[in-house]
Short mmCIF file of C-alpha atoms and ligand atoms in Angstrom, two decimals:
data_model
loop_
_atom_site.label_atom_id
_atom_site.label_comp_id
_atom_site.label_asym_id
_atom_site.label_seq_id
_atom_site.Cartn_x
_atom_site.Cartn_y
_atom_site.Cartn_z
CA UNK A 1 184.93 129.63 143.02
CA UNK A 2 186.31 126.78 141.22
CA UNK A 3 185.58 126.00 137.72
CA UNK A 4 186.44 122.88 135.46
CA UNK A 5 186.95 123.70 131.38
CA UNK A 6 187.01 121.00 128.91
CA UNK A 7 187.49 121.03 125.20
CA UNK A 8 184.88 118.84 122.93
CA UNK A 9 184.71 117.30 119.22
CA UNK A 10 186.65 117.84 116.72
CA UNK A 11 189.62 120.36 117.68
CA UNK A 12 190.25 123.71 115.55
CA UNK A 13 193.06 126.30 115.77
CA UNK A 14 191.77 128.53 118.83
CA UNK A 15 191.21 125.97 121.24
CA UNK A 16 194.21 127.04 123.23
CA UNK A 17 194.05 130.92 123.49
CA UNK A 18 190.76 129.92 125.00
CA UNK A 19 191.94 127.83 127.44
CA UNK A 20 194.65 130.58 128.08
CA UNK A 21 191.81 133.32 128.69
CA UNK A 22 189.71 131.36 130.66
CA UNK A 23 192.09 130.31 133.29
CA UNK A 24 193.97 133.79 133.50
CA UNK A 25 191.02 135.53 133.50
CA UNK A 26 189.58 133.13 136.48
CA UNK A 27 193.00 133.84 138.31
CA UNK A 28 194.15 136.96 137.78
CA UNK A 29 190.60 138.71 137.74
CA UNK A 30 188.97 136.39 139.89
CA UNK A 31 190.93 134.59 142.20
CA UNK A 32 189.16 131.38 141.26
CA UNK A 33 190.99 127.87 140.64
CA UNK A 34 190.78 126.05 137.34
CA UNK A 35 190.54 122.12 136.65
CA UNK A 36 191.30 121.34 133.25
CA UNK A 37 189.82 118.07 132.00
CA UNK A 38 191.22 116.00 129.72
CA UNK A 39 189.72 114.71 126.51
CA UNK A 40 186.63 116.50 126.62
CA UNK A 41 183.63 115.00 128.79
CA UNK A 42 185.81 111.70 129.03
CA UNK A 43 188.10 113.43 131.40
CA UNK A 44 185.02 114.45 133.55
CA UNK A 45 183.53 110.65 133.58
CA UNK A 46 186.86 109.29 134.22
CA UNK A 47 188.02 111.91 137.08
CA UNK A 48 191.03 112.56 134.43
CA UNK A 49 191.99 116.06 135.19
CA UNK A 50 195.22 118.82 136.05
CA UNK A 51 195.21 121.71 137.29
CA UNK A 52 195.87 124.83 135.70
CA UNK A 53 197.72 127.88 136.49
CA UNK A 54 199.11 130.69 134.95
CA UNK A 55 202.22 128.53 134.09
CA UNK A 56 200.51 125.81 132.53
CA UNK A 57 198.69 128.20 129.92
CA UNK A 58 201.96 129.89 128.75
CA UNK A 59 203.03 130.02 125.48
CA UNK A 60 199.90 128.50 124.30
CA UNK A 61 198.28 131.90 122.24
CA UNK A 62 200.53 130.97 118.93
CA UNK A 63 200.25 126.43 119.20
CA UNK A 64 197.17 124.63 118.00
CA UNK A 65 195.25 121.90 118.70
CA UNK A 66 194.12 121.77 122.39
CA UNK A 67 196.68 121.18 125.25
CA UNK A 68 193.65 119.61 127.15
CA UNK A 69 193.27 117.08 124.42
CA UNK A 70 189.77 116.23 123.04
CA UNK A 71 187.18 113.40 121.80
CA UNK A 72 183.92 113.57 119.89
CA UNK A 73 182.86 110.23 120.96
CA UNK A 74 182.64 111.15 124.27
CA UNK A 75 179.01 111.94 125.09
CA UNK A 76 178.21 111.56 129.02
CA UNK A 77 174.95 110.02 128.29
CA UNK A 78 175.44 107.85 125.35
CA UNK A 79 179.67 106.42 126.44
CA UNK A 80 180.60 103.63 123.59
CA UNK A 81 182.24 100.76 125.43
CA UNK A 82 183.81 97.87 123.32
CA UNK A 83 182.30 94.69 123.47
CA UNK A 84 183.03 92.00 121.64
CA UNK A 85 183.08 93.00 117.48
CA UNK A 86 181.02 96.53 118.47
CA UNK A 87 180.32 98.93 121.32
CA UNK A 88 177.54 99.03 123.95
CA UNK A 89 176.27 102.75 125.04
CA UNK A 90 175.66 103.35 128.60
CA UNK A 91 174.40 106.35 130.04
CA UNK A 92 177.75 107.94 132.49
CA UNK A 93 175.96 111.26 133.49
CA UNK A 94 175.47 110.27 137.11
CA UNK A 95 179.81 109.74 137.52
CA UNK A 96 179.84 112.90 135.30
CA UNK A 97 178.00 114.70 137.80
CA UNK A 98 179.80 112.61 141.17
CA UNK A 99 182.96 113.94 139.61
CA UNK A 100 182.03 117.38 139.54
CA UNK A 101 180.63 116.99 143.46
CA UNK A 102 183.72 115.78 144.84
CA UNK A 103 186.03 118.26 143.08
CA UNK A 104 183.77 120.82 144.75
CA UNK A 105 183.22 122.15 141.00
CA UNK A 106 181.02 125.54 140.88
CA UNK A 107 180.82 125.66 137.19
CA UNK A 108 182.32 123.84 134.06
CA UNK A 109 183.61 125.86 130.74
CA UNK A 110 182.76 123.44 127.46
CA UNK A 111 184.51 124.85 124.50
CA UNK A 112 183.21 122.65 121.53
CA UNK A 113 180.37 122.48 118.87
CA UNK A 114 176.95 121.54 118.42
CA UNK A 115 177.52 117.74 119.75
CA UNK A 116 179.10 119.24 122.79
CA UNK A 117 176.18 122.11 123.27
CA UNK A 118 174.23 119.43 123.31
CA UNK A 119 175.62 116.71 125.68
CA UNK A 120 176.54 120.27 128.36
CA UNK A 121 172.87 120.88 127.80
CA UNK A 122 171.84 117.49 128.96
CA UNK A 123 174.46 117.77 132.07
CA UNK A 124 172.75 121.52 132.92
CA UNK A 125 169.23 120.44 133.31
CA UNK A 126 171.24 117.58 136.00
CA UNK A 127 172.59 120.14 137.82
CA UNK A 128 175.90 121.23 136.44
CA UNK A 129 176.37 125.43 135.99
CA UNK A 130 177.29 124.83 132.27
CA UNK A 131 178.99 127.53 130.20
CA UNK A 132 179.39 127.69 126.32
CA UNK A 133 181.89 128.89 124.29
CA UNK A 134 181.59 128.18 120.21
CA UNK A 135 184.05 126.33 118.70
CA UNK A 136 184.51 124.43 114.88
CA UNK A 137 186.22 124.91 111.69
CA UNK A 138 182.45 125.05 110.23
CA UNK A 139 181.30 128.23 111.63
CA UNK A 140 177.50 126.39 111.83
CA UNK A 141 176.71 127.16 115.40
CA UNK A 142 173.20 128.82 116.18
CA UNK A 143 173.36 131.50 117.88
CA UNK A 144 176.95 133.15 117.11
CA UNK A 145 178.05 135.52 114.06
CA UNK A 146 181.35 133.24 114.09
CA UNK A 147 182.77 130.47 115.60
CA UNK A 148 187.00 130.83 116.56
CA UNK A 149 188.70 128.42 114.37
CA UNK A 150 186.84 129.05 111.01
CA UNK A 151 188.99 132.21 110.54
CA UNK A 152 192.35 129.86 110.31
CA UNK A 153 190.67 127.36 108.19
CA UNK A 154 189.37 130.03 105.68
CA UNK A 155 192.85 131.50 105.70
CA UNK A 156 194.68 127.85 104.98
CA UNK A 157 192.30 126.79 102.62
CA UNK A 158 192.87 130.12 100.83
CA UNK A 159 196.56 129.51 100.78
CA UNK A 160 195.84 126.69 99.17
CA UNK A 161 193.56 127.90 96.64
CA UNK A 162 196.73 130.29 95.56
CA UNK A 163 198.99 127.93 95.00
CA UNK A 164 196.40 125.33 92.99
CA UNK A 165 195.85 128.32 90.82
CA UNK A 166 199.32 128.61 89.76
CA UNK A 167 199.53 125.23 88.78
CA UNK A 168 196.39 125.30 87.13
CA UNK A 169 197.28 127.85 84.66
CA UNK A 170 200.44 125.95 83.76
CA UNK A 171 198.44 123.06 82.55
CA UNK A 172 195.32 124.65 81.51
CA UNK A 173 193.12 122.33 83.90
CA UNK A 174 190.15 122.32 85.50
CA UNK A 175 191.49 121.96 89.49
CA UNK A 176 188.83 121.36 92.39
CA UNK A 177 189.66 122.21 95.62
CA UNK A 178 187.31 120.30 98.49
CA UNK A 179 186.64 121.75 101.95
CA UNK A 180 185.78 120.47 105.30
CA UNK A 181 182.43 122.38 106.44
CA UNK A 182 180.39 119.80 107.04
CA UNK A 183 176.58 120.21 106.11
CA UNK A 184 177.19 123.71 105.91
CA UNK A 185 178.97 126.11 103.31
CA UNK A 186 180.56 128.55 105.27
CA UNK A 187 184.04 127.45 104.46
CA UNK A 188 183.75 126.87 100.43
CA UNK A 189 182.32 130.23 100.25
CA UNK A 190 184.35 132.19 102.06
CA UNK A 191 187.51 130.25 101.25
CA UNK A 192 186.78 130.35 97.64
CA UNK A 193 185.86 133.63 97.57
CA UNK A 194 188.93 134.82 98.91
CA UNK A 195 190.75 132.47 96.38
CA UNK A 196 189.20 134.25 93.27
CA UNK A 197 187.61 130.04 92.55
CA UNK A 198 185.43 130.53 89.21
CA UNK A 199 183.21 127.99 90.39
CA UNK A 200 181.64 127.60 94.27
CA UNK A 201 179.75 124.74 95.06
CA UNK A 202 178.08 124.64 98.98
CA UNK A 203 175.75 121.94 100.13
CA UNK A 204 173.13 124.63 100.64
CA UNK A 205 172.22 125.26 97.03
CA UNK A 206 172.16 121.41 95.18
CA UNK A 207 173.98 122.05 91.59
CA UNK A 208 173.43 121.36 88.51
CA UNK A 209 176.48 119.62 86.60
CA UNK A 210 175.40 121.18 83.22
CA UNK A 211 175.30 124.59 84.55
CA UNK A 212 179.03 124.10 85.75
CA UNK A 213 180.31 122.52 82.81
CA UNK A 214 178.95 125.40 80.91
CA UNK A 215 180.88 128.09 82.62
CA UNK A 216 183.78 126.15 82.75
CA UNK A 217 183.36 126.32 78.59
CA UNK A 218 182.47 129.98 78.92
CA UNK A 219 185.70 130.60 80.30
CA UNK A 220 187.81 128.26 77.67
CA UNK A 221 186.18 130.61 74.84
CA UNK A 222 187.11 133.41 76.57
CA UNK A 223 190.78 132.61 76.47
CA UNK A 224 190.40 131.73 80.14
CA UNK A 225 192.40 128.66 80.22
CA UNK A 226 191.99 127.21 83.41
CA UNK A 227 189.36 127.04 85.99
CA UNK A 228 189.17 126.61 89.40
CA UNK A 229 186.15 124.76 91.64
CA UNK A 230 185.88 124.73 95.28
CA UNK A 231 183.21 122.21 96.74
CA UNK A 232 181.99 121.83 100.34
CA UNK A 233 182.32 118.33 101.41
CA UNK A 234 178.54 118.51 102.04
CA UNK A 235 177.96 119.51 98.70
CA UNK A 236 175.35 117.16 96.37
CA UNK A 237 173.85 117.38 92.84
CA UNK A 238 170.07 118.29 92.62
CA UNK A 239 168.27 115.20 93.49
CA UNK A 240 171.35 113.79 94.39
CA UNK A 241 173.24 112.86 97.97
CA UNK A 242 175.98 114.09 99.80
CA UNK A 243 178.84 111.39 99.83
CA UNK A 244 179.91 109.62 102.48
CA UNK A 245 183.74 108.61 103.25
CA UNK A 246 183.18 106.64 106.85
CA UNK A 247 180.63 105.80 108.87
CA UNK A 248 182.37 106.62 112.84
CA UNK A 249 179.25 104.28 114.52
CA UNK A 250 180.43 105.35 118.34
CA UNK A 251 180.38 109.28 117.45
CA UNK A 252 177.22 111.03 118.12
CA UNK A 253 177.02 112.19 114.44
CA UNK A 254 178.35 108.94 112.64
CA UNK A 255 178.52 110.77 109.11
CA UNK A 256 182.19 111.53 107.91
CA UNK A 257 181.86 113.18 104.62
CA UNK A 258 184.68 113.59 101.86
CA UNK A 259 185.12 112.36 98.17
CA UNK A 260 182.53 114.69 96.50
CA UNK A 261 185.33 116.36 94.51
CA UNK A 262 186.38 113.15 92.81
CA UNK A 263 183.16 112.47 92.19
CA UNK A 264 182.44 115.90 90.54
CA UNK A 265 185.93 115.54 89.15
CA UNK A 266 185.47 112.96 86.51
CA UNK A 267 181.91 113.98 85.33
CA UNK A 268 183.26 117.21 84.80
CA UNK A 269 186.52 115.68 82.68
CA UNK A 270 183.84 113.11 80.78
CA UNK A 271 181.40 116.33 79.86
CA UNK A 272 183.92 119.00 78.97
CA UNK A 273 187.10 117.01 77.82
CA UNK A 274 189.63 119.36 80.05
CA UNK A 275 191.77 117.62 82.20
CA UNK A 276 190.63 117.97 85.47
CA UNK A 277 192.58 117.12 88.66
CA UNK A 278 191.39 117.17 92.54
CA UNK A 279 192.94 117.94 95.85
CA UNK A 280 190.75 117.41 99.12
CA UNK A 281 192.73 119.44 101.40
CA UNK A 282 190.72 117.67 105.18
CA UNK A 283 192.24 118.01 108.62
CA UNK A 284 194.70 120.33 106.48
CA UNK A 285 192.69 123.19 107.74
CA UNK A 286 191.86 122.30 111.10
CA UNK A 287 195.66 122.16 111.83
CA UNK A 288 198.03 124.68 113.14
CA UNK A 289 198.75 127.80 114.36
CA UNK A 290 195.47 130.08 115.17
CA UNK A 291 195.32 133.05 113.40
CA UNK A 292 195.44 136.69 114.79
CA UNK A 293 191.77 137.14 114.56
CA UNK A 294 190.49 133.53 116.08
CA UNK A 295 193.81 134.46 118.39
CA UNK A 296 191.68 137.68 119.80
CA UNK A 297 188.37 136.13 119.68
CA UNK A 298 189.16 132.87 121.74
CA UNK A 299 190.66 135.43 124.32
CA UNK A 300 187.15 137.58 124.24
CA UNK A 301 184.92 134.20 124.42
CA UNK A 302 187.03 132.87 127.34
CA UNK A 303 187.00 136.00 129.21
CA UNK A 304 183.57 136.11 128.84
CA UNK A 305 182.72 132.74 129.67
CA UNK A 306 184.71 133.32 132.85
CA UNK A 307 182.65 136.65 133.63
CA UNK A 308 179.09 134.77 132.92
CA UNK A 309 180.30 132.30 135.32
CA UNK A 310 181.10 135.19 137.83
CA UNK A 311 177.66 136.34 137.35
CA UNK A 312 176.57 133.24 137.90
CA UNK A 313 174.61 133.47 134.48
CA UNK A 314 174.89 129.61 134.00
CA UNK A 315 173.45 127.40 131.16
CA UNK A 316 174.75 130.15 128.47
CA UNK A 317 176.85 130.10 125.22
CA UNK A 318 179.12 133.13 124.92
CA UNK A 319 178.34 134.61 121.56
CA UNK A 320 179.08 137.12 118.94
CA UNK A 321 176.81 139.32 117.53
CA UNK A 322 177.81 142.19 115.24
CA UNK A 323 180.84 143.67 117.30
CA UNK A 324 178.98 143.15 121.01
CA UNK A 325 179.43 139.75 122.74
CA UNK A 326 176.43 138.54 124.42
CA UNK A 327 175.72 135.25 125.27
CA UNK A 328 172.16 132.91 124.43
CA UNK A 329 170.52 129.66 126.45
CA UNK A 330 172.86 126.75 125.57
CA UNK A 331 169.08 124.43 125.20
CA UNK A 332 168.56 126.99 122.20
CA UNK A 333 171.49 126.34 120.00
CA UNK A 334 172.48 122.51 121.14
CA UNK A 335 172.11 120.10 118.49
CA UNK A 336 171.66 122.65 115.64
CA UNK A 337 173.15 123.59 112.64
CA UNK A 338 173.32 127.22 111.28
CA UNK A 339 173.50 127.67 107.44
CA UNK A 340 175.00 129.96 104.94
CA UNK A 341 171.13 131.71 104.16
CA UNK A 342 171.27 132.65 100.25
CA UNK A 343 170.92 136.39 100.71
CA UNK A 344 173.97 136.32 102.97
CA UNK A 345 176.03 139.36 101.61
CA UNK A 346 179.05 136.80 100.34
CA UNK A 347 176.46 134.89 98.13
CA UNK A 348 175.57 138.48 96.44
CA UNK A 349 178.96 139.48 95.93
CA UNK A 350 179.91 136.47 94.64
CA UNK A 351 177.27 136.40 92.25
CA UNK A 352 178.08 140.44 91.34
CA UNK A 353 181.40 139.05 90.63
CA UNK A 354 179.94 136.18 88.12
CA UNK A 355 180.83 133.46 90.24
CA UNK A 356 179.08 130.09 89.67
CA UNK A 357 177.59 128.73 92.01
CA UNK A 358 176.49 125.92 90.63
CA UNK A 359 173.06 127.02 89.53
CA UNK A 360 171.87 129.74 87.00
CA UNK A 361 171.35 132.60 88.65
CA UNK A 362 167.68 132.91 87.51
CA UNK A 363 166.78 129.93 89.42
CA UNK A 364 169.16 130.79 92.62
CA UNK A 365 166.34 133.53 93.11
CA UNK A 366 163.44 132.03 92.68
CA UNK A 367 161.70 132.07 96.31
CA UNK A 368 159.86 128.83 95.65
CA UNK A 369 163.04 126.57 94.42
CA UNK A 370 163.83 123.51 96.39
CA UNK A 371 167.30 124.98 96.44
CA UNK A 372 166.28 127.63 98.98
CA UNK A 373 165.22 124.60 101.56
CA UNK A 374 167.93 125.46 104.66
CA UNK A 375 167.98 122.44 106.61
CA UNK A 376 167.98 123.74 110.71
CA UNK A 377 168.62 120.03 111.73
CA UNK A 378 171.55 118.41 110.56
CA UNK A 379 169.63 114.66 110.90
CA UNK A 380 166.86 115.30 108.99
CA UNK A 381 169.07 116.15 105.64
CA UNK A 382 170.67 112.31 105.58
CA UNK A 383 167.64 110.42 104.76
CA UNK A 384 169.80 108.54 101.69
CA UNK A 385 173.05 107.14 102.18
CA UNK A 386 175.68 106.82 99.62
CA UNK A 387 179.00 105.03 101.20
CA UNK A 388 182.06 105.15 99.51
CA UNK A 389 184.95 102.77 99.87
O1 F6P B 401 183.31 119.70 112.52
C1 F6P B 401 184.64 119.84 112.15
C2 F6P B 401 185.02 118.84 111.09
O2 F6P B 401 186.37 119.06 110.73
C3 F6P B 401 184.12 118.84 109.86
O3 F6P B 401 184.39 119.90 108.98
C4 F6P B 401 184.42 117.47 109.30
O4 F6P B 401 183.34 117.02 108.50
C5 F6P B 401 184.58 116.63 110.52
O5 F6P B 401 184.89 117.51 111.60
C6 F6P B 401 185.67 115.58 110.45
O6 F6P B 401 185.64 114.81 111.61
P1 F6P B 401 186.81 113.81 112.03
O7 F6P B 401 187.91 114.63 112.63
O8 F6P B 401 186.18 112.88 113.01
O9 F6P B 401 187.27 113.12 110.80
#
């Protein structure tokens, strides 16, 4: 056989022990050829590809970012091309799919995210023997336990949570931490329960700013100084919106959020009269070397996706469920967002461990609260839009 394997959307520590498993497991196991694209799907639509070998994938277990590059404005059926101040969008599945033909392709690997479930999807009911495997920082795919990448970028934000709390003991300050994450909370929460944060804020349960101000007060009269926050960058107030850094018009989900924990910030400094400082840590976490764990389970998901292909199981996402890896229709998780459900066992032991999360406790368990709304489709939840500079 001989397969093609792309990386899409945004990259995450991982990517490359993937690419590593895939195309040693293809060779060594196998005996099949790999074609690695470059920049995601715009490698495929542009015929931009090497080959890979056993050379080309050593070294890579320990480096981040991918080797193969990657885009997230690359989707095959919706391709921005500049014209004059803006873009037209034209629909490049059919070279997608001529591509594929005339490299005598039996299957192509996508390693990426919702957007690029979706768009591999798309290319599968076309034709193309499509294999997942589940990447992002955000751990929000359907389908999958965990995503590789989100292990590193729990572990640097958590580094970072350490060393803000040093510094906000010496100054007796309220510090706020913001994490990447996206619409969902996976990040904050785990992150900033690993951190020992006082205060967790996700964009799954809307807070109230009275309710944080008041434990941050609890705390002071306790003799408890300091106090740190950690905030998804999807986070909102009740009846409030998530805010809104950029607006990326040629990427399939134009939304870049950020600047909640300024926001949050100086209501908090105005209400309590602490000094209150924030640090929005961003691409910080996506970067660098993978971690041991998203090290072993990029090897497992590309060894899989490699045996699926073998089997000739096509148009599935490798997945992880409990400690078994199994693997679910790519149609069923594309496009979808999976979030942090409010009896998840990290929401009770926070809680057991009197962590705020933003809203009394009391109303965090009443069935019928808004609050409990989990949004399945990431679209639906931006009906107002609040743009910051
Ligand atoms: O999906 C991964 C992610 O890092 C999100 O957490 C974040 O909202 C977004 O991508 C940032 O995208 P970009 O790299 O385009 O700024």
């Amino acid at each position: 056989m001989k397969i093609g394997v792309l990386t899409g959307g945004g990259d995450c520590p991982g990517l490359n022990p993937v690419i590593r498993s895939v195309v040693k497991t293809a060779i060594n196991e196998f005996g099949f050829s790999v074609t690695g694209f470059k920049d995601g799907f715009e490698g495929v639509i542009l015929n931009n590809y090497i080959n890979l070998d056993n050379n080309s994938v050593s070294g890579l277990l320990s480096r981040g970012g991918t080797i193969l590059g990657s885009s997230n404005k690359a989707n095959p059926f919706k391709f921005p091309i500049p014209q004059n101040d803006g873009h037209v969008y034209l629909d490049r599945s059919p070279e997608v799919i001529a591509n594929y033909e005339r490299l005598g392709l039996d299957a192509l690997v996508v390693i990426g995210g919702d957007g690029t479930m979706a768009a591999g999807s798309g290319l599968e009911e076309l034709g193309i023997n499509m294999v997942g495997v589940p990447k992002t920082i955000d751990n929000d795919l359907l389908g999958t336990d965990q995503t590789f990448g989100f292990d590193t970028a729990v572990t640097t934000a958590t580094d970072a949570i350490d060393k803000i709390h040093t510094t906000a003991s010496s100054h007796h300050r309220v510090m706020i931490v913001e994490v990447m994450g996206r619409y969902a909370g996976w990040v904050a929460l785990a992150s900033g329960v690993a951190g020992g944060a006082d205060i967790i804020l996700l964009p799954e349960i809307p807070y109230d700013l009275n309710v944080i101000c008041e434990k941050i007060k609890e705390r002071n009269r306790q003799g408890k100084n300091f106090s740190i926050v950690v905030i998804g960058e999807g986070a909102k107030p009740e009846g409030g919106s998530m805010v809104i850094s950029k607006m990326v018009e040629t990427s399939p989900d134009a939304i870049r959020l950020g600047g909640i924990g300024n926001q949050l910030g100086a209501q908090i400094e105005g209400l309590t009269e602490i000094e209150t400082r924030v640090t929005i840590l961003g691409h910080v976490i996506r970067g660098g070397s993978p971690t041991a764990y998203d090290r072993i389970l990029g090897t497992h998901f590309g060894r899989e996706a490699v045996h699926l292909i073998a089997n000739k199981q096509f148009g599935r996402m490798v997945v992880l469920k409990g400690n078994k890896f199994d693997s679910v229709p790519i149609k069923d998780v594309a496009g979808k967002v999976r979030n942090v459900p409010l009896d998840c066992p990290l929401i009770r032991s926070a809680k057991s461990l009197g962590v705020c999360l933003g809203i009394s406790n009391e109303s965090l368990e009443k069935p019928n609260n808004p609050n409990h709304q989990i949004h399945e489709n990431k679209i639906n939840q931006i009906e107002e839009k609040e743009v910051t500079a």
